PDB file of C-alpha atoms in Angstrom:
ATOM      1  CA  UNK P  25       0.000   0.000   0.000  1.00  0.00           C
ATOM      2  CA  UNK P  26       1.309   3.442  -0.901  1.00  0.00           C
ATOM      3  CA  UNK P  27       2.148   5.883   1.865  1.00  0.00           C
ATOM      4  CA  UNK P  28       0.593   9.355   1.723  1.00  0.00           C
ATOM      5  CA  UNK P  29       3.666  11.015   0.179  1.00  0.00           C
ATOM      6  CA  UNK P  30       3.853   8.465  -2.639  1.00  0.00           C
ATOM      7  CA  UNK P  31       0.108   8.561  -3.273  1.00  0.00           C
ATOM      8  CA  UNK P  32       0.103  12.367  -3.533  1.00  0.00           C
ATOM      9  CA  UNK P  33       3.198  12.387  -5.744  1.00  0.00           C
ATOM     10  CA  UNK P  34       1.705   9.861  -8.141  1.00  0.00           C
ATOM     11  CA  UNK P  35      -1.578  11.775  -8.288  1.00  0.00           C
ATOM     12  CA  UNK P  36       0.313  14.960  -9.185  1.00  0.00           C
ATOM     13  CA  UNK P  37       2.278  13.001 -11.779  1.00  0.00           C
ATOM     14  CA  UNK P  38      -0.946  11.823 -13.403  1.00  0.00           C
ATOM     15  CA  UNK P  39      -2.403  15.332 -13.309  1.00  0.00           C
ATOM     16  CA  UNK P  40       0.523  16.848 -15.201  1.00  0.00           C
ATOM     17  CA  UNK P  41       0.661  13.928 -17.642  1.00  0.00           C
ATOM     18  CA  UNK P  42      -2.971  14.650 -18.518  1.00  0.00           C
ATOM     19  CA  UNK P  43      -2.128  18.282 -19.220  1.00  0.00           C
ATOM     20  CA  UNK P  44       1.026  17.394 -21.135  1.00  0.00           C
ATOM     21  CA  UNK P  45      -1.048  15.282 -23.502  1.00  0.00           C
ATOM     22  CA  UNK P  46      -3.797  17.897 -23.662  1.00  0.00           C
ATOM     23  CA  UNK P  47      -1.402  20.626 -24.841  1.00  0.00           C
ATOM     24  CA  UNK P  48       0.547  18.410 -27.248  1.00  0.00           C
ATOM     25  CA  UNK P  49      -0.248  18.797 -30.953  1.00  0.00           C
ATOM     26  CA  UNK P  50      -3.508  16.830 -31.349  1.00  0.00           C
ATOM     27  CA  UNK P  51      -3.730  13.455 -33.004  1.00  0.00           C
ATOM     28  CA  UNK P  52      -5.415  12.810 -36.320  1.00  0.00           C
ATOM     29  CA  UNK P  53      -7.738   9.912 -35.509  1.00  0.00           C
ATOM     30  CA  UNK P  54     -11.184   9.586 -33.959  1.00  0.00           C
ATOM     31  CA  UNK P  55      -9.803   7.712 -30.947  1.00  0.00           C
ATOM     32  CA  UNK P  56      -7.695  10.724 -29.994  1.00  0.00           C
ATOM     33  CA  UNK P  57     -10.678  13.057 -30.198  1.00  0.00           C
ATOM     34  CA  UNK P  58     -12.836  10.711 -28.096  1.00  0.00           C
ATOM     35  CA  UNK P  59     -10.091  10.570 -25.465  1.00  0.00           C
ATOM     36  CA  UNK P  60      -9.814  14.372 -25.512  1.00  0.00           C
ATOM     37  CA  UNK P  61     -13.578  14.779 -25.134  1.00  0.00           C
ATOM     38  CA  UNK P  62     -14.253  12.061 -22.560  1.00  0.00           C
ATOM     39  CA  UNK P  63     -11.213  10.411 -20.969  1.00  0.00           C
ATOM     40  CA  UNK P  64      -9.373  13.684 -20.336  1.00  0.00           C
ATOM     41  CA  UNK P  65     -12.153  15.426 -18.344  1.00  0.00           C
ATOM     42  CA  UNK P  66     -12.921  12.158 -16.526  1.00  0.00           C
ATOM     43  CA  UNK P  67      -9.297  11.757 -15.470  1.00  0.00           C
ATOM     44  CA  UNK P  68      -8.880  15.420 -14.508  1.00  0.00           C
ATOM     45  CA  UNK P  69     -12.024  15.291 -12.367  1.00  0.00           C
ATOM     46  CA  UNK P  70     -10.915  12.114 -10.583  1.00  0.00           C
ATOM     47  CA  UNK P  71      -7.368  13.372  -9.929  1.00  0.00           C
ATOM     48  CA  UNK P  72      -8.612  16.774  -8.770  1.00  0.00           C
ATOM     49  CA  UNK P  73     -10.842  15.088  -6.216  1.00  0.00           C
ATOM     50  CA  UNK P  74      -7.906  13.006  -4.998  1.00  0.00           C
ATOM     51  CA  UNK P  75      -5.734  16.123  -4.614  1.00  0.00           C
ATOM     52  CA  UNK P  76      -8.478  18.266  -3.114  1.00  0.00           C
ATOM     53  CA  UNK P  77      -8.464  20.730  -6.028  1.00  0.00           C
ATOM     54  CA  UNK P  78     -11.670  22.611  -6.812  1.00  0.00           C
ATOM     55  CA  UNK P  79     -11.794  22.063 -10.569  1.00  0.00           C
ATOM     56  CA  UNK P  80     -15.316  20.702 -11.006  1.00  0.00           C
ATOM     57  CA  UNK P  81     -16.893  23.735 -12.678  1.00  0.00           C
ATOM     58  CA  UNK P  82     -14.000  24.287 -15.079  1.00  0.00           C
ATOM     59  CA  UNK P  83     -13.701  20.593 -15.948  1.00  0.00           C
ATOM     60  CA  UNK P  84     -17.421  20.520 -16.770  1.00  0.00           C
ATOM     61  CA  UNK P  85     -17.017  23.621 -18.940  1.00  0.00           C
ATOM     62  CA  UNK P  86     -14.118  21.986 -20.774  1.00  0.00           C
ATOM     63  CA  UNK P  87     -16.168  18.825 -21.346  1.00  0.00           C
ATOM     64  CA  UNK P  88     -19.064  20.846 -22.780  1.00  0.00           C
ATOM     65  CA  UNK P  89     -16.783  22.819 -25.121  1.00  0.00           C
ATOM     66  CA  UNK P  90     -14.906  19.694 -26.249  1.00  0.00           C
ATOM     67  CA  UNK P  91     -18.175  17.957 -27.095  1.00  0.00           C
ATOM     68  CA  UNK P  92     -18.747  20.624 -29.776  1.00  0.00           C
ATOM     69  CA  UNK P  93     -15.668  19.512 -31.751  1.00  0.00           C
ATOM     70  CA  UNK P  94     -17.128  17.538 -34.641  1.00  0.00           C
ATOM     71  CA  UNK P  95     -13.995  15.722 -35.834  1.00  0.00           C
ATOM     72  CA  UNK P  96     -10.208  15.483 -35.252  1.00  0.00           C
ATOM     73  CA  UNK P  97      -9.536  18.041 -37.996  1.00  0.00           C
ATOM     74  CA  UNK P  98     -11.520  20.664 -36.099  1.00  0.00           C
ATOM     75  CA  UNK P  99      -9.253  20.242 -33.081  1.00  0.00           C
ATOM     76  CA  UNK P 100      -6.123  20.327 -35.248  1.00  0.00           C
ATOM     77  CA  UNK P 101      -7.248  23.543 -36.950  1.00  0.00           C
ATOM     78  CA  UNK P 102      -8.030  25.112 -33.586  1.00  0.00           C
ATOM     79  CA  UNK P 103      -4.604  24.213 -32.189  1.00  0.00           C
ATOM     80  CA  UNK P 104      -2.847  25.591 -35.263  1.00  0.00           C
ATOM     81  CA  UNK P 105      -4.861  28.811 -35.252  1.00  0.00           C
ATOM     82  CA  UNK P 106      -4.081  29.508 -31.594  1.00  0.00           C
ATOM     83  CA  UNK P 107      -0.468  28.390 -31.326  1.00  0.00           C
ATOM     84  CA  UNK P 108       1.157  27.807 -34.723  1.00  0.00           C
ATOM     85  CA  UNK P 109      -0.139  29.941 -37.592  1.00  0.00           C
ATOM     86  CA  UNK P 110       1.485  33.409 -37.707  1.00  0.00           C
ATOM     87  CA  UNK P 111       0.639  35.789 -36.280  1.00  0.00           C
ATOM     88  CA  UNK P 112      -0.119  33.457 -33.373  1.00  0.00           C
ATOM     89  CA  UNK P 113      -2.469  35.041 -30.824  1.00  0.00           C
ATOM     90  CA  UNK P 114      -1.052  32.876 -28.003  1.00  0.00           C
ATOM     91  CA  UNK P 115       2.576  31.986 -27.269  1.00  0.00           C
ATOM     92  CA  UNK P 116       2.831  28.268 -26.543  1.00  0.00           C
ATOM     93  CA  UNK P 117       6.512  28.941 -25.797  1.00  0.00           C
ATOM     94  CA  UNK P 118       5.534  30.257 -22.406  1.00  0.00           C
ATOM     95  CA  UNK P 119       8.876  31.686 -21.261  1.00  0.00           C
ATOM     96  CA  UNK P 120       8.116  34.469 -23.729  1.00  0.00           C
ATOM     97  CA  UNK P 121       5.753  35.774 -21.054  1.00  0.00           C
ATOM     98  CA  UNK P 122       8.606  35.841 -18.551  1.00  0.00           C
ATOM     99  CA  UNK P 123      11.570  36.913 -20.691  1.00  0.00           C
ATOM    100  CA  UNK P 124       9.713  39.115 -23.172  1.00  0.00           C
ATOM    101  CA  UNK P 125      11.270  37.131 -26.030  1.00  0.00           C
ATOM    102  CA  UNK P 126      12.265  33.645 -27.130  1.00  0.00           C
ATOM    103  CA  UNK P 127      15.235  31.739 -25.694  1.00  0.00           C
ATOM    104  CA  UNK P 128      15.768  34.239 -22.889  1.00  0.00           C
ATOM    105  CA  UNK P 129      17.214  33.702 -19.417  1.00  0.00           C
ATOM    106  CA  UNK P 130      14.210  31.790 -18.042  1.00  0.00           C
ATOM    107  CA  UNK P 131      14.080  29.459 -21.042  1.00  0.00           C
ATOM    108  CA  UNK P 132      17.811  28.759 -20.758  1.00  0.00           C
ATOM    109  CA  UNK P 133      17.515  28.068 -17.022  1.00  0.00           C
ATOM    110  CA  UNK P 134      14.664  25.664 -17.726  1.00  0.00           C
ATOM    111  CA  UNK P 135      16.813  23.799 -20.245  1.00  0.00           C
ATOM    112  CA  UNK P 136      19.549  23.446 -17.603  1.00  0.00           C
ATOM    113  CA  UNK P 137      17.002  22.063 -15.131  1.00  0.00           C
ATOM    114  CA  UNK P 138      15.969  19.461 -17.710  1.00  0.00           C
ATOM    115  CA  UNK P 139      19.584  18.479 -18.316  1.00  0.00           C
ATOM    116  CA  UNK P 140      20.256  18.115 -14.580  1.00  0.00           C
ATOM    117  CA  UNK P 141      17.548  15.431 -14.421  1.00  0.00           C
ATOM    118  CA  UNK P 142      18.412  13.710 -17.697  1.00  0.00           C
ATOM    119  CA  UNK P 143      15.135  14.885 -19.193  1.00  0.00           C
ATOM    120  CA  UNK P 144      15.349  14.773 -22.988  1.00  0.00           C
ATOM    121  CA  UNK P 145      12.816  15.233 -25.720  1.00  0.00           C
ATOM    122  CA  UNK P 146      12.507  12.910 -28.684  1.00  0.00           C
ATOM    123  CA  UNK P 147      14.696  13.915 -31.628  1.00  0.00           C
ATOM    124  CA  UNK P 148      11.631  14.426 -33.826  1.00  0.00           C
ATOM    125  CA  UNK P 149      10.126  16.936 -31.389  1.00  0.00           C
ATOM    126  CA  UNK P 150      10.727  20.347 -32.943  1.00  0.00           C
ATOM    127  CA  UNK P 151       9.188  22.680 -30.358  1.00  0.00           C
ATOM    128  CA  UNK P 152      11.354  24.592 -27.905  1.00  0.00           C
ATOM    129  CA  UNK P 153      11.816  23.509 -24.289  1.00  0.00           C
ATOM    130  CA  UNK P 154       9.311  25.921 -22.785  1.00  0.00           C
ATOM    131  CA  UNK P 155       6.032  24.755 -24.317  1.00  0.00           C
ATOM    132  CA  UNK P 156       3.203  23.933 -21.914  1.00  0.00           C
ATOM    133  CA  UNK P 157       3.355  20.242 -22.790  1.00  0.00           C
ATOM    134  CA  UNK P 158       7.105  19.858 -22.256  1.00  0.00           C
ATOM    135  CA  UNK P 159       7.003  21.616 -18.881  1.00  0.00           C
ATOM    136  CA  UNK P 160       4.072  19.454 -17.795  1.00  0.00           C
ATOM    137  CA  UNK P 161       5.983  16.337 -18.860  1.00  0.00           C
ATOM    138  CA  UNK P 162       8.968  17.475 -16.788  1.00  0.00           C
ATOM    139  CA  UNK P 163       6.796  18.033 -13.723  1.00  0.00           C
ATOM    140  CA  UNK P 164       5.349  14.544 -14.210  1.00  0.00           C
ATOM    141  CA  UNK P 165       8.901  13.151 -14.231  1.00  0.00           C
ATOM    142  CA  UNK P 166       9.771  14.924 -10.961  1.00  0.00           C
ATOM    143  CA  UNK P 167       6.614  13.661  -9.273  1.00  0.00           C
ATOM    144  CA  UNK P 168       7.270  10.152 -10.604  1.00  0.00           C
ATOM    145  CA  UNK P 169      10.728  10.243  -9.019  1.00  0.00           C
ATOM    146  CA  UNK P 170       9.250  11.546  -5.766  1.00  0.00           C
ATOM    147  CA  UNK P 171       6.701   8.743  -5.732  1.00  0.00           C
ATOM    148  CA  UNK P 172       9.338   6.092  -6.346  1.00  0.00           C
ATOM    149  CA  UNK P 173      11.529   7.450  -3.544  1.00  0.00           C
ATOM    150  CA  UNK P 174       8.611   7.550  -1.122  1.00  0.00           C
ATOM    151  CA  UNK P 175       7.460   4.084  -2.126  1.00  0.00           C
ATOM    152  CA  UNK P 176      10.972   2.824  -1.349  1.00  0.00           C
ATOM    153  CA  UNK P 177      10.908   4.403   2.096  1.00  0.00           C
ATOM    154  CA  UNK P 178      13.206   7.296   1.148  1.00  0.00           C
ATOM    155  CA  UNK P 179      11.002  10.123   2.360  1.00  0.00           C
ATOM    156  CA  UNK P 180      13.825  12.666   2.435  1.00  0.00           C
ATOM    157  CA  UNK P 181      14.691  11.928  -1.183  1.00  0.00           C
ATOM    158  CA  UNK P 182      11.011  12.118  -2.085  1.00  0.00           C
ATOM    159  CA  UNK P 183      10.657  15.511  -0.449  1.00  0.00           C
ATOM    160  CA  UNK P 184      13.681  16.751  -2.387  1.00  0.00           C
ATOM    161  CA  UNK P 185      11.963  15.915  -5.689  1.00  0.00           C
ATOM    162  CA  UNK P 186       8.694  17.431  -4.463  1.00  0.00           C
ATOM    163  CA  UNK P 187      10.546  20.614  -3.548  1.00  0.00           C
ATOM    164  CA  UNK P 188      12.137  20.778  -6.993  1.00  0.00           C
ATOM    165  CA  UNK P 189       8.738  20.375  -8.632  1.00  0.00           C
ATOM    166  CA  UNK P 190       7.330  23.129  -6.426  1.00  0.00           C
ATOM    167  CA  UNK P 191      10.166  25.412  -7.467  1.00  0.00           C
ATOM    168  CA  UNK P 192       9.494  24.751 -11.165  1.00  0.00           C
ATOM    169  CA  UNK P 193       5.816  25.592 -10.631  1.00  0.00           C
ATOM    170  CA  UNK P 194       6.678  28.750  -8.709  1.00  0.00           C
ATOM    171  CA  UNK P 195       9.467  30.055 -10.915  1.00  0.00           C
ATOM    172  CA  UNK P 196       7.797  29.253 -14.232  1.00  0.00           C
ATOM    173  CA  UNK P 197       4.098  28.371 -14.182  1.00  0.00           C
ATOM    174  CA  UNK P 198       3.161  30.965 -11.567  1.00  0.00           C
ATOM    175  CA  UNK P 199       4.726  33.630 -13.757  1.00  0.00           C
ATOM    176  CA  UNK P 200       3.377  32.713 -17.195  1.00  0.00           C
ATOM    177  CA  UNK P 201      -0.036  31.196 -16.521  1.00  0.00           C
ATOM    178  CA  UNK P 202      -1.939  34.469 -16.043  1.00  0.00           C
ATOM    179  CA  UNK P 203      -0.848  36.201 -19.307  1.00  0.00           C
ATOM    180  CA  UNK P 204      -1.101  32.866 -21.143  1.00  0.00           C
ATOM    181  CA  UNK P 205      -4.673  32.404 -19.915  1.00  0.00           C
ATOM    182  CA  UNK P 206      -5.493  36.029 -20.710  1.00  0.00           C
ATOM    183  CA  UNK P 207      -4.329  35.619 -24.308  1.00  0.00           C
ATOM    184  CA  UNK P 208      -6.325  32.396 -24.727  1.00  0.00           C
ATOM    185  CA  UNK P 209      -9.480  33.970 -23.339  1.00  0.00           C
ATOM    186  CA  UNK P 210      -9.027  37.011 -25.565  1.00  0.00           C
ATOM    187  CA  UNK P 211      -8.433  34.898 -28.674  1.00  0.00           C
ATOM    188  CA  UNK P 212     -11.419  32.672 -27.915  1.00  0.00           C
ATOM    189  CA  UNK P 213     -13.681  35.670 -27.345  1.00  0.00           C
ATOM    190  CA  UNK P 214     -12.498  37.941 -30.162  1.00  0.00           C
ATOM    191  CA  UNK P 215     -12.227  35.266 -32.840  1.00  0.00           C
ATOM    192  CA  UNK P 216     -15.237  33.202 -31.764  1.00  0.00           C
ATOM    193  CA  UNK P 217     -13.260  29.952 -31.577  1.00  0.00           C
ATOM    194  CA  UNK P 218     -13.958  26.967 -29.367  1.00  0.00           C
ATOM    195  CA  UNK P 219     -12.649  27.761 -25.833  1.00  0.00           C
ATOM    196  CA  UNK P 220     -11.362  24.277 -24.932  1.00  0.00           C
ATOM    197  CA  UNK P 221      -7.770  25.459 -24.548  1.00  0.00           C
ATOM    198  CA  UNK P 222      -8.860  28.461 -22.498  1.00  0.00           C
ATOM    199  CA  UNK P 223     -10.624  26.050 -20.128  1.00  0.00           C
ATOM    200  CA  UNK P 224      -7.515  23.867 -19.938  1.00  0.00           C
ATOM    201  CA  UNK P 225      -5.384  26.919 -19.157  1.00  0.00           C
ATOM    202  CA  UNK P 226      -7.802  27.931 -16.413  1.00  0.00           C
ATOM    203  CA  UNK P 227      -7.511  24.417 -14.985  1.00  0.00           C
ATOM    204  CA  UNK P 228      -3.741  24.951 -14.816  1.00  0.00           C
ATOM    205  CA  UNK P 229      -4.302  28.369 -13.208  1.00  0.00           C
ATOM    206  CA  UNK P 230      -6.611  26.894 -10.560  1.00  0.00           C
ATOM    207  CA  UNK P 231      -4.277  23.948  -9.975  1.00  0.00           C
ATOM    208  CA  UNK P 232      -1.260  26.213  -9.527  1.00  0.00           C
ATOM    209  CA  UNK P 233      -3.250  28.220  -6.979  1.00  0.00           C
ATOM    210  CA  UNK P 234      -4.253  25.044  -5.162  1.00  0.00           C
ATOM    211  CA  UNK P 235      -0.937  23.220  -5.321  1.00  0.00           C
ATOM    212  CA  UNK P 236       1.007  26.249  -4.077  1.00  0.00           C
ATOM    213  CA  UNK P 237      -1.307  26.871  -1.115  1.00  0.00           C
ATOM    214  CA  UNK P 238       0.430  24.276   1.051  1.00  0.00           C
ATOM    215  CA  UNK P 239       2.386  25.584   4.083  1.00  0.00           C
ATOM    216  CA  UNK P 240       5.667  24.143   2.805  1.00  0.00           C
ATOM    217  CA  UNK P 241       5.414  26.468  -0.203  1.00  0.00           C
ATOM    218  CA  UNK P 242       5.635  29.629   1.926  1.00  0.00           C
ATOM    219  CA  UNK P 243       9.422  29.983   1.637  1.00  0.00           C
ATOM    220  CA  UNK P 244       9.415  29.374  -2.117  1.00  0.00           C
ATOM    221  CA  UNK P 245       6.541  31.806  -2.644  1.00  0.00           C
ATOM    222  CA  UNK P 246       8.368  34.432  -0.621  1.00  0.00           C
ATOM    223  CA  UNK P 247      11.285  34.078  -3.013  1.00  0.00           C
ATOM    224  CA  UNK P 248       8.925  34.585  -5.951  1.00  0.00           C
ATOM    225  CA  UNK P 249       8.249  38.118  -4.745  1.00  0.00           C
ATOM    226  CA  UNK P 250      11.903  38.923  -5.408  1.00  0.00           C
ATOM    227  CA  UNK P 251      11.720  37.805  -9.052  1.00  0.00           C
ATOM    228  CA  UNK P 252      11.284  40.301 -11.883  1.00  0.00           C
ATOM    229  CA  UNK P 253       7.776  40.640 -13.246  1.00  0.00           C
ATOM    230  CA  UNK P 254       6.758  38.736 -16.351  1.00  0.00           C
ATOM    231  CA  UNK P 255       6.544  40.165 -19.826  1.00  0.00           C
ATOM    232  CA  UNK P 256       4.075  42.923 -20.586  1.00  0.00           C
ATOM    233  CA  UNK P 257       2.646  40.846 -23.439  1.00  0.00           C
ATOM    234  CA  UNK P 258      -1.125  40.996 -23.249  1.00  0.00           C
ATOM    235  CA  UNK P 259      -0.811  44.186 -21.169  1.00  0.00           C
ATOM    236  CA  UNK P 260       1.502  46.421 -23.181  1.00  0.00           C
ATOM    237  CA  UNK P 261       3.100  46.576 -26.596  1.00  0.00           C
ATOM    238  CA  UNK P 262       5.788  44.212 -27.803  1.00  0.00           C
ATOM    239  CA  UNK P 263       9.261  45.688 -27.778  1.00  0.00           C
ATOM    240  CA  UNK P 264      11.504  46.045 -30.840  1.00  0.00           C
ATOM    241  CA  UNK P 265      13.553  43.106 -29.505  1.00  0.00           C
ATOM    242  CA  UNK P 266      10.396  40.971 -29.183  1.00  0.00           C
ATOM    243  CA  UNK P 267       9.368  41.740 -32.738  1.00  0.00           C
ATOM    244  CA  UNK P 268      12.875  41.127 -34.061  1.00  0.00           C
ATOM    245  CA  UNK P 269      13.001  37.725 -32.323  1.00  0.00           C
ATOM    246  CA  UNK P 270       9.626  36.673 -33.719  1.00  0.00           C
ATOM    247  CA  UNK P 271      10.581  37.797 -37.230  1.00  0.00           C
ATOM    248  CA  UNK P 272      13.942  36.027 -36.963  1.00  0.00           C
ATOM    249  CA  UNK P 273      12.315  32.731 -35.954  1.00  0.00           C
ATOM    250  CA  UNK P 274       9.817  32.933 -38.804  1.00  0.00           C
ATOM    251  CA  UNK P 275      12.516  33.865 -41.327  1.00  0.00           C
ATOM    252  CA  UNK P 276      14.724  31.024 -40.094  1.00  0.00           C
ATOM    253  CA  UNK P 277      11.915  28.541 -40.701  1.00  0.00           C
ATOM    254  CA  UNK P 278      11.187  29.899 -44.189  1.00  0.00           C
ATOM    255  CA  UNK P 279       7.928  31.589 -43.180  1.00  0.00           C
ATOM    256  CA  UNK P 280       6.673  35.054 -44.065  1.00  0.00           C
ATOM    257  CA  UNK P 281       7.392  37.721 -41.459  1.00  0.00           C
ATOM    258  CA  UNK P 282       6.304  40.942 -43.210  1.00  0.00           C
ATOM    259  CA  UNK P 283       3.261  41.201 -40.936  1.00  0.00           C
ATOM    260  CA  UNK P 284       5.599  41.379 -37.924  1.00  0.00           C
ATOM    261  CA  UNK P 285       7.500  44.313 -39.411  1.00  0.00           C
ATOM    262  CA  UNK P 286       4.190  46.148 -39.845  1.00  0.00           C
ATOM    263  CA  UNK P 287       3.724  46.369 -36.061  1.00  0.00           C
ATOM    264  CA  UNK P 288       4.269  49.565 -34.131  1.00  0.00           C
ATOM    265  CA  UNK P 289       7.642  49.409 -32.442  1.00  0.00           C
ATOM    266  CA  UNK P 290       9.398  47.644 -35.317  1.00  0.00           C
ATOM    267  CA  UNK P 291      13.043  48.645 -35.663  1.00  0.00           C
ATOM    268  CA  UNK P 292      14.832  47.381 -38.751  1.00  0.00           C
ATOM    269  CA  UNK P 293      18.250  47.941 -37.165  1.00  0.00           C
ATOM    270  CA  UNK P 294      17.315  45.758 -34.196  1.00  0.00           C
ATOM    271  CA  UNK P 295      16.134  43.047 -36.573  1.00  0.00           C
ATOM    272  CA  UNK P 296      19.300  43.193 -38.665  1.00  0.00           C
ATOM    273  CA  UNK P 297      21.391  42.955 -35.508  1.00  0.00           C
ATOM    274  CA  UNK P 298      19.429  39.874 -34.412  1.00  0.00           C
ATOM    275  CA  UNK P 299      19.786  38.271 -37.844  1.00  0.00           C
ATOM    276  CA  UNK P 300      23.539  38.904 -37.781  1.00  0.00           C
ATOM    277  CA  UNK P 301      23.782  37.182 -34.371  1.00  0.00           C
ATOM    278  CA  UNK P 302      22.653  33.756 -35.508  1.00  0.00           C
TER     279      UNK P 302
END
């Protein structure tokens, strides 16, 4: 029988695995869509109850929105419109909300944290390290390790992994989830698209609030107050450096970037400097 530390760690592992799959590029078959519409909300509801998270209303809203997706292609088009097709209304590379650009200090620190735990993505995975799905997968790994340590009677080792997971949540998710959710809600409202991903983001927001409410998080949360604020994206205008980075990434991948240069704040010199610093 699992002790309480192991049981909680495994429940948190399963929670983040659900969200990692939910924010991965969607599959192309009917089985994937059925799992997204039925298994995912069922699992989230069961895990939330186990962890004492109040997610019932949002999980029900997600289930209702997901039921409106008529086929796998509809979900694929929605994912692409929100996260992939320029100009993307939502940055799935979430450290953008912290650093104000791609591959900044937070993203680089996250990559070092992955390396320290031997966490590697598959070679065919082309996204950067700071997507929602990759971070959720990493949290699942940390909670898996915590559960294994606790199950083996190594409570101190288990608590070390739990503490590391808490720090990842505090340093990263606590800082990007609000602007990420805001952008998803705005895109869903302004473009009249299905709000399934907005509901999933709100589930993360509620979970982060719930999971960081524990007394042992007080010291980590106090440290968060000393961190610089996140990006002004969703609140203020993108900087010339932000625009140059976006244009550079699009140009590198052979995609059109003229629409980026049309934004207020564009500085051709900043862009040329970024392109020269490949």
